[in-house]
Amino acid sequence: MSLQRLRNELQFSVVVLFCAAGLLGVLPFAVYRLVQGDADAALLDGAIVIALGGVGLYAWRGGDLERASLFLVTVATIGLLLIARVLDLAGALWSYPVIASYFLLLRWSRALVAASTLMLLMMLEPHAFDSMAHRLMYLASAAVTSVIAYVFARRTQLQRDQLEALAARDPLTGVANRRAMDKELRIAAEAFHRHRVPAALVVMDLDHFKAINDALGHDAGDDALVEFARLVQSYCRVGDRLFRFGGEEFVLLLAGTGVNDLQAFAESLCAAVSTRLRAGGRAVTVSIGGAVLRKGESNAEWLARADAAMYEAKRRGRDRVVVDRETAAG
Ligand SMILES: Nc1nc2c(ncn2[C@@H]2O[C@H](COP(=O)(O)OP(=O)(O)OP(=O)(O)O)[C@@H](O)[C@H]2O)c(=O)[nH]1
């Protein structure tokens, strides 16, 4: 489990690997200082090793990553400032990995503040550098490290956001996909169970879609799906969420909607589709099922009721709405 997280989760792997690398990097020095009889430095290195080991173990065992990250950068910063005091320039060299950790583990604005503060404190440290030239060289190299780490962290974050957005979208219609739906349903269900905010699900399935494909070709079918999604979205309010459930089936989540509003909304949407949606000059219709979330009901049960209502609409002749009225009980 944790090995898998090491491969898949950036923050987890940075915390664990930083702790492991820091621990392995500092431990030999702690032993060396002890052998040399340099008790202060040995004690300091030993304390850093123990702190890094503790944070790494905490994260590895599933501890809160935000907390672990904050603790890690704090330990690394304090350790670095103390080492720079005890060990002169050799201590300052550790500021490069510490700066990198800021940009990998903190929000970029906080990382910028932390890196600037660290550089300032190091510059003010009287024992860390033996000449002004060394001091300025440190400042320049630490600033370059900060810029590179900043660019890398920002780009990585941007790419991650883009990948997440792509993974949640249906490429044909551009609406959210089934994966995104599960998350939104959880949020709506939580608002209902905690605060009694009603929520309705609308399941929509285009009628005789196979016939459209067969008669006009797959591309015309695709166009009809895109047009349908556009039409439904034009009917949505700001908080409503449309998902492509698969094939020619779509799901609409209406937050704050009770059973009567659901019925009225679905009826007008159904009528709008049959009058406005066309494929090869022919009207395209939709069968719609609806259900509002009931007390004590799981999301799967809720969705299954809306889906069953949609199949009932198909059974009754298509191009119509069936709302599961039992839902009013909740
Ligand atoms: N063009 C296109 N067709 C799709 C897509 N996804 C699924 N389909 C087609 O949608 C059709 C669905 O057919 P059926 O499940 O038999 O349903 P139907 O013909 O719509 O009939 P009813 O739902 O019973 O009214 C299949 O022919 C699928 O190939 C898509 O992304 N694009």
CSV table of C-alpha atoms and ligand atoms in Angstrom, one decimal:
chain,number,residue,atom,x,y,z
A,1,MET,CA,0.0,0.0,0.0
A,2,SER,CA,2.6,2.5,1.1
A,3,LEU,CA,4.9,1.2,-1.7
A,4,GLN,CA,2.2,1.9,-4.2
A,5,ARG,CA,1.7,5.5,-2.8
A,6,LEU,CA,5.4,6.0,-3.3
A,7,ARG,CA,4.9,5.5,-7.0
A,8,ASN,CA,1.6,7.4,-7.3
A,9,GLU,CA,1.5,10.3,-4.8
A,10,LEU,CA,3.9,13.1,-5.3
A,11,GLN,CA,3.6,14.7,-1.8
A,12,PHE,CA,3.9,11.3,-0.1
A,13,SER,CA,6.9,10.3,-2.0
A,14,VAL,CA,8.6,13.7,-1.5
A,15,VAL,CA,8.1,13.5,2.3
A,16,VAL,CA,9.2,9.9,2.7
A,17,LEU,CA,12.1,10.1,0.3
A,18,PHE,CA,13.3,13.4,1.7
A,19,CYS,CA,13.2,12.0,5.2
A,20,ALA,CA,15.0,8.8,4.1
A,21,ALA,CA,17.7,10.7,2.1
A,22,GLY,CA,18.1,13.3,4.8
A,23,LEU,CA,18.4,10.5,7.4
A,24,LEU,CA,21.0,8.6,5.4
A,25,GLY,CA,22.8,11.8,4.6
A,26,VAL,CA,23.1,13.1,8.1
A,27,LEU,CA,23.5,9.9,10.0
A,28,PRO,CA,27.2,9.2,9.0
A,29,PHE,CA,28.0,12.8,10.0
A,30,ALA,CA,26.4,12.3,13.4
A,31,VAL,CA,28.6,9.2,13.9
A,32,TYR,CA,31.7,10.9,12.5
A,33,ARG,CA,31.3,13.9,14.9
A,34,LEU,CA,30.8,11.6,17.8
A,35,VAL,CA,34.0,9.7,17.0
A,36,GLN,CA,35.8,13.1,16.6
A,37,GLY,CA,34.5,14.1,20.0
A,38,ASP,CA,32.5,17.1,18.7
A,39,ALA,CA,29.6,16.5,21.0
A,40,ASP,CA,27.5,19.6,20.0
A,41,ALA,CA,27.5,18.8,16.3
A,42,ALA,CA,26.9,15.1,17.0
A,43,LEU,CA,24.0,15.9,19.3
A,44,LEU,CA,22.5,18.3,16.7
A,45,ASP,CA,22.9,15.8,13.8
A,46,GLY,CA,21.4,13.0,16.1
A,47,ALA,CA,18.4,15.2,16.8
A,48,ILE,CA,17.9,15.9,13.1
A,49,VAL,CA,18.2,12.2,12.3
A,50,ILE,CA,15.6,11.3,14.9
A,51,ALA,CA,13.2,14.0,13.8
A,52,LEU,CA,13.4,13.1,10.1
A,53,GLY,CA,13.0,9.4,11.0
A,54,GLY,CA,9.9,10.3,13.0
A,55,VAL,CA,8.3,12.3,10.3
A,56,GLY,CA,9.1,9.7,7.6
A,57,LEU,CA,7.6,7.0,9.7
A,58,TYR,CA,4.5,9.0,10.5
A,59,ALA,CA,3.9,9.7,6.8
A,60,TRP,CA,4.7,6.1,5.9
A,61,ARG,CA,2.1,4.8,8.3
A,62,GLY,CA,-0.7,7.0,6.8
A,63,GLY,CA,-0.3,10.1,8.9
A,64,ASP,CA,-1.7,13.5,7.7
A,65,LEU,CA,0.6,14.6,4.8
A,66,GLU,CA,0.0,18.3,5.3
A,67,ARG,CA,1.1,18.1,8.9
A,68,ALA,CA,4.1,15.9,8.0
A,69,SER,CA,5.1,18.3,5.3
A,70,LEU,CA,5.0,21.3,7.7
A,71,PHE,CA,6.9,19.4,10.4
A,72,LEU,CA,9.5,18.3,7.9
A,73,VAL,CA,10.2,21.8,6.5
A,74,THR,CA,10.3,23.2,10.1
A,75,VAL,CA,12.8,20.5,11.2
A,76,ALA,CA,14.9,20.9,8.1
A,77,THR,CA,15.0,24.8,8.5
A,78,ILE,CA,15.8,24.8,12.2
A,79,GLY,CA,18.3,22.0,11.7
A,80,LEU,CA,20.0,23.9,8.9
A,81,LEU,CA,20.2,27.2,10.8
A,82,LEU,CA,21.8,25.4,13.8
A,83,ILE,CA,24.2,23.5,11.6
A,84,ALA,CA,25.2,26.7,9.8
A,85,ARG,CA,26.0,28.2,13.2
A,86,VAL,CA,28.0,25.2,14.4
A,87,LEU,CA,29.7,24.1,11.2
A,88,ASP,CA,30.2,27.3,9.1
A,89,LEU,CA,30.0,27.0,5.4
A,90,ALA,CA,29.5,23.2,5.4
A,91,GLY,CA,26.2,23.8,7.1
A,92,ALA,CA,25.0,26.3,4.5
A,93,LEU,CA,25.3,23.7,1.8
A,94,TRP,CA,22.3,21.9,3.2
A,95,SER,CA,20.1,24.9,2.4
A,96,TYR,CA,19.8,23.7,-1.3
A,97,PRO,CA,17.8,20.6,-0.5
A,98,VAL,CA,15.9,22.5,2.1
A,99,ILE,CA,14.9,25.2,-0.4
A,100,ALA,CA,13.9,22.4,-2.9
A,101,SER,CA,11.7,20.9,-0.1
A,102,TYR,CA,9.9,24.2,0.4
A,103,PHE,CA,8.8,24.3,-3.3
A,104,LEU,CA,7.9,20.6,-3.4
A,105,LEU,CA,5.9,20.6,-0.2
A,106,LEU,CA,4.4,24.0,0.4
A,107,ARG,CA,2.1,26.3,-1.5
A,108,TRP,CA,4.3,28.3,-3.9
A,109,SER,CA,3.5,31.6,-2.1
A,110,ARG,CA,4.5,30.1,1.2
A,111,ALA,CA,7.6,28.5,-0.3
A,112,LEU,CA,8.7,31.9,-1.7
A,113,VAL,CA,8.4,33.5,1.7
A,114,ALA,CA,10.2,30.6,3.4
A,115,ALA,CA,13.0,30.5,0.9
A,116,SER,CA,13.5,34.3,1.1
A,117,THR,CA,13.5,34.2,4.9
A,118,LEU,CA,16.0,31.3,5.0
A,119,MET,CA,18.4,33.1,2.6
A,120,LEU,CA,18.1,36.3,4.7
A,121,LEU,CA,18.8,34.4,7.9
A,122,MET,CA,21.7,32.6,6.4
A,123,MET,CA,23.1,35.9,5.1
A,124,LEU,CA,22.9,37.4,8.6
A,125,GLU,CA,24.5,34.3,10.2
A,126,PRO,CA,27.9,35.6,11.4
A,127,HIS,CA,29.7,32.2,11.4
A,128,ALA,CA,28.4,30.7,8.2
A,129,PHE,CA,30.7,32.5,5.7
A,130,ASP,CA,34.3,33.6,6.0
A,131,SER,CA,34.1,36.5,3.5
A,132,MET,CA,31.7,38.8,1.8
A,133,ALA,CA,32.4,37.1,-1.5
A,134,HIS,CA,31.3,33.7,-0.1
A,135,ARG,CA,28.2,35.3,1.4
A,136,LEU,CA,27.2,36.8,-2.0
A,137,MET,CA,28.1,33.6,-3.8
A,138,TYR,CA,25.8,31.8,-1.5
A,139,LEU,CA,23.0,34.3,-2.0
A,140,ALA,CA,23.3,34.0,-5.8
A,141,SER,CA,23.3,30.2,-5.9
A,142,ALA,CA,20.5,29.9,-3.3
A,143,ALA,CA,18.4,32.4,-5.4
A,144,VAL,CA,19.0,30.4,-8.6
A,145,THR,CA,18.1,27.2,-6.7
A,146,SER,CA,14.8,28.9,-5.6
A,147,VAL,CA,13.9,30.0,-9.1
A,148,ILE,CA,14.6,26.6,-10.6
A,149,ALA,CA,12.6,24.8,-7.8
A,150,TYR,CA,9.8,27.3,-8.2
A,151,VAL,CA,9.5,26.8,-12.0
A,152,PHE,CA,9.6,23.0,-11.6
A,153,ALA,CA,7.0,23.0,-8.8
A,154,ARG,CA,4.7,25.3,-10.6
A,155,ARG,CA,4.9,23.4,-13.9
A,156,THR,CA,4.4,20.1,-12.1
A,157,GLN,CA,1.3,21.4,-10.3
A,158,LEU,CA,-0.1,22.8,-13.6
A,159,GLN,CA,0.4,19.6,-15.4
A,160,ARG,CA,-1.2,17.6,-12.5
A,161,ASP,CA,-4.2,20.0,-12.6
A,162,GLN,CA,-4.5,19.6,-16.4
A,163,LEU,CA,-4.3,15.8,-16.1
A,164,GLU,CA,-6.9,15.7,-13.4
A,165,ALA,CA,-9.2,18.0,-15.5
A,166,LEU,CA,-8.7,15.7,-18.6
A,167,ALA,CA,-9.4,12.6,-16.6
A,168,ALA,CA,-12.7,14.0,-15.4
A,169,ARG,CA,-14.0,15.1,-18.8
A,170,ASP,CA,-15.7,13.3,-21.6
A,171,PRO,CA,-13.6,14.1,-24.7
A,172,LEU,CA,-16.5,14.1,-27.1
A,173,THR,CA,-19.0,16.4,-25.4
A,174,GLY,CA,-16.6,18.2,-23.0
A,175,VAL,CA,-19.0,17.5,-20.0
A,176,ALA,CA,-17.8,15.8,-16.9
A,177,ASN,CA,-17.6,12.0,-17.0
A,178,ARG,CA,-18.7,9.2,-14.7
A,179,ARG,CA,-15.6,9.4,-12.6
A,180,ALA,CA,-16.3,13.0,-11.8
A,181,MET,CA,-19.9,12.2,-11.1
A,182,ASP,CA,-19.1,9.9,-8.2
A,183,LYS,CA,-17.4,12.7,-6.4
A,184,GLU,CA,-20.2,15.3,-7.0
A,185,LEU,CA,-22.8,12.8,-5.9
A,186,ARG,CA,-20.9,12.3,-2.6
A,187,ILE,CA,-20.8,16.1,-2.0
A,188,ALA,CA,-24.6,16.5,-2.8
A,189,ALA,CA,-25.4,13.5,-0.5
A,190,GLU,CA,-23.4,14.9,2.3
A,191,ALA,CA,-25.2,18.3,2.0
A,192,PHE,CA,-28.5,16.4,2.1
A,193,HIS,CA,-27.7,14.1,5.0
A,194,ARG,CA,-26.1,16.9,7.1
A,195,HIS,CA,-28.1,20.0,6.2
A,196,ARG,CA,-31.2,18.6,4.5
A,197,VAL,CA,-30.4,20.3,1.2
A,198,PRO,CA,-32.5,18.4,-1.3
A,199,ALA,CA,-30.9,16.9,-4.4
A,200,ALA,CA,-32.3,15.4,-7.6
A,201,LEU,CA,-30.9,13.1,-10.2
A,202,VAL,CA,-32.1,13.1,-13.8
A,203,VAL,CA,-31.1,10.2,-16.0
A,204,MET,CA,-31.4,10.9,-19.8
A,205,ASP,CA,-31.1,8.4,-22.6
A,206,LEU,CA,-31.5,9.4,-26.2
A,207,ASP,CA,-34.2,7.4,-28.0
A,208,HIS,CA,-33.4,5.0,-30.9
A,209,PHE,CA,-29.9,6.3,-31.0
A,210,LYS,CA,-28.7,3.2,-32.8
A,211,ALA,CA,-31.1,4.0,-35.6
A,212,ILE,CA,-29.5,7.5,-35.9
A,213,ASN,CA,-26.1,6.0,-36.2
A,214,ASP,CA,-27.2,3.4,-38.6
A,215,ALA,CA,-29.1,5.8,-40.9
A,216,LEU,CA,-26.8,8.8,-40.7
A,217,GLY,CA,-23.4,7.4,-39.7
A,218,HIS,CA,-21.4,7.5,-36.4
A,219,ASP,CA,-20.2,11.1,-37.0
A,220,ALA,CA,-23.8,12.4,-37.2
A,221,GLY,CA,-24.5,10.4,-34.0
A,222,ASP,CA,-21.6,12.1,-32.3
A,223,ASP,CA,-22.8,15.5,-33.4
A,224,ALA,CA,-26.2,14.8,-31.9
A,225,LEU,CA,-24.6,13.9,-28.6
A,226,VAL,CA,-22.6,17.1,-28.6
A,227,GLU,CA,-25.7,19.1,-29.5
A,228,PHE,CA,-27.7,17.3,-26.8
A,229,ALA,CA,-25.1,18.1,-24.1
A,230,ARG,CA,-25.1,21.7,-25.2
A,231,LEU,CA,-28.9,22.0,-25.1
A,232,VAL,CA,-29.1,20.4,-21.6
A,233,GLN,CA,-26.3,22.7,-20.3
A,234,SER,CA,-28.3,25.8,-21.6
A,235,TYR,CA,-31.1,24.6,-19.3
A,236,CYS,CA,-28.8,24.2,-16.3
A,237,ARG,CA,-28.5,26.6,-13.4
A,238,VAL,CA,-25.0,27.5,-12.0
A,239,GLY,CA,-25.0,24.7,-9.4
A,240,ASP,CA,-26.3,22.0,-11.7
A,241,ARG,CA,-23.9,19.3,-12.9
A,242,LEU,CA,-24.1,17.4,-16.2
A,243,PHE,CA,-22.3,14.1,-16.7
A,244,ARG,CA,-22.0,11.7,-19.6
A,245,PHE,CA,-22.7,8.4,-18.0
A,246,GLY,CA,-21.7,6.3,-21.0
A,247,GLY,CA,-22.8,5.9,-24.6
A,248,GLU,CA,-26.0,8.0,-25.2
A,249,GLU,CA,-26.9,8.2,-21.5
A,250,PHE,CA,-26.4,11.4,-19.5
A,251,VAL,CA,-27.0,12.2,-15.8
A,252,LEU,CA,-27.8,15.6,-14.4
A,253,LEU,CA,-27.4,16.5,-10.8
A,254,LEU,CA,-29.8,19.2,-9.6
A,255,ALA,CA,-28.7,20.5,-6.2
A,256,GLY,CA,-31.4,22.1,-4.0
A,257,THR,CA,-34.2,20.6,-6.1
A,258,GLY,CA,-37.3,18.8,-4.6
A,259,VAL,CA,-39.6,16.3,-6.4
A,260,ASN,CA,-42.1,18.9,-7.8
A,261,ASP,CA,-39.4,21.1,-9.3
A,262,LEU,CA,-37.7,18.0,-10.6
A,263,GLN,CA,-40.8,17.0,-12.5
A,264,ALA,CA,-41.4,20.5,-14.0
A,265,PHE,CA,-37.7,20.8,-15.0
A,266,ALA,CA,-37.6,17.4,-16.6
A,267,GLU,CA,-40.9,17.9,-18.5
A,268,SER,CA,-39.6,21.2,-20.0
A,269,LEU,CA,-36.2,19.7,-20.9
A,270,CYS,CA,-37.9,16.7,-22.6
A,271,ALA,CA,-40.1,19.0,-24.6
A,272,ALA,CA,-37.1,21.3,-25.5
A,273,VAL,CA,-35.1,18.3,-26.8
A,274,SER,CA,-38.0,16.9,-29.0
A,275,THR,CA,-38.6,20.4,-30.6
A,276,ARG,CA,-35.0,21.6,-30.9
A,277,LEU,CA,-32.7,18.6,-31.3
A,278,ARG,CA,-32.3,17.4,-34.9
A,279,ALA,CA,-30.2,14.7,-36.6
A,280,GLY,CA,-30.3,14.6,-40.4
A,281,GLY,CA,-33.5,16.8,-40.3
A,282,ARG,CA,-35.2,14.3,-38.0
A,283,ALA,CA,-36.3,15.0,-34.5
A,284,VAL,CA,-34.3,13.4,-31.7
A,285,THR,CA,-36.1,12.6,-28.5
A,286,VAL,CA,-35.0,11.6,-25.0
A,287,SER,CA,-36.4,9.5,-22.3
A,288,ILE,CA,-36.0,10.9,-18.8
A,289,GLY,CA,-36.1,9.4,-15.4
A,290,GLY,CA,-35.8,11.3,-12.1
A,291,ALA,CA,-35.5,10.7,-8.4
A,292,VAL,CA,-34.7,12.9,-5.4
A,293,LEU,CA,-32.4,11.6,-2.7
A,294,ARG,CA,-34.2,9.9,0.2
A,295,LYS,CA,-33.2,9.7,3.8
A,296,GLY,CA,-30.8,6.8,4.6
A,297,GLU,CA,-30.3,6.0,0.9
A,298,SER,CA,-26.9,5.3,-0.7
A,299,ASN,CA,-25.9,7.1,-3.9
A,300,ALA,CA,-26.0,3.8,-5.8
A,301,GLU,CA,-29.6,3.2,-4.7
A,302,TRP,CA,-30.5,6.8,-5.6
A,303,LEU,CA,-29.0,6.5,-9.1
A,304,ALA,CA,-30.6,3.0,-9.6
A,305,ARG,CA,-34.0,4.5,-8.8
A,306,ALA,CA,-33.5,7.4,-11.3
A,307,ASP,CA,-32.2,4.8,-13.9
A,308,ALA,CA,-35.2,2.5,-13.3
A,309,ALA,CA,-37.5,5.5,-13.8
A,310,MET,CA,-35.8,6.3,-17.1
A,311,TYR,CA,-36.3,2.7,-18.3
A,312,GLU,CA,-40.0,3.0,-17.2
A,313,ALA,CA,-40.2,6.1,-19.5
A,314,LYS,CA,-38.7,4.0,-22.4
A,315,ARG,CA,-41.2,1.2,-21.6
A,316,ARG,CA,-44.1,3.6,-21.7
A,317,GLY,CA,-43.2,4.7,-25.2
A,318,ARG,CA,-40.1,7.0,-24.9
A,319,ASP,CA,-40.0,10.8,-25.3
A,320,ARG,CA,-41.4,11.3,-21.8
A,321,VAL,CA,-40.5,11.8,-18.2
A,322,VAL,CA,-41.0,9.4,-15.3
A,323,VAL,CA,-40.2,10.7,-11.8
A,324,ASP,CA,-40.0,8.2,-8.9
A,325,ARG,CA,-42.6,9.8,-6.7
A,326,GLU,CA,-41.8,7.5,-3.8
A,327,THR,CA,-38.9,9.9,-3.2
A,328,ALA,CA,-41.2,12.4,-1.6
A,329,ALA,CA,-41.3,10.2,1.5
A,330,GLY,CA,-37.7,11.3,2.3
B,1,LIG,N1,-22.2,8.1,-32.5
B,1,LIG,C1,-22.0,7.5,-31.3
B,1,LIG,N2,-22.8,6.4,-31.0
B,1,LIG,C2,-22.6,5.9,-29.7
B,1,LIG,C3,-21.7,6.4,-28.8
B,1,LIG,N3,-21.8,5.7,-27.7
B,1,LIG,C4,-22.7,4.7,-27.9
B,1,LIG,N4,-23.2,4.9,-29.1
B,1,LIG,C5,-24.3,4.1,-29.8
B,1,LIG,O1,-25.5,4.3,-29.1
B,1,LIG,C6,-26.3,3.1,-29.5
B,1,LIG,C7,-27.2,2.8,-28.3
B,1,LIG,O2,-28.1,1.8,-28.7
B,1,LIG,P1,-29.1,1.1,-27.8
B,1,LIG,O3,-28.5,0.9,-26.5
B,1,LIG,O4,-29.5,-0.2,-28.6
B,1,LIG,O5,-30.2,2.0,-27.6
B,1,LIG,P2,-31.1,2.9,-28.6
B,1,LIG,O6,-30.9,2.5,-30.0
B,1,LIG,O7,-30.8,4.3,-28.3
B,1,LIG,O8,-32.6,2.5,-28.2
B,1,LIG,P3,-33.3,2.9,-26.9
B,1,LIG,O9,-32.3,3.4,-25.9
B,1,LIG,O10,-34.0,1.7,-26.4
B,1,LIG,O11,-34.3,4.0,-27.2
B,1,LIG,C8,-25.4,2.0,-29.9
B,1,LIG,O12,-25.6,1.8,-31.3
B,1,LIG,C9,-24.0,2.6,-29.6
B,1,LIG,O13,-23.1,2.2,-30.6
B,1,LIG,C10,-20.9,7.5,-29.2
B,1,LIG,O14,-20.0,8.0,-28.5
B,1,LIG,N5,-21.1,8.0,-30.5
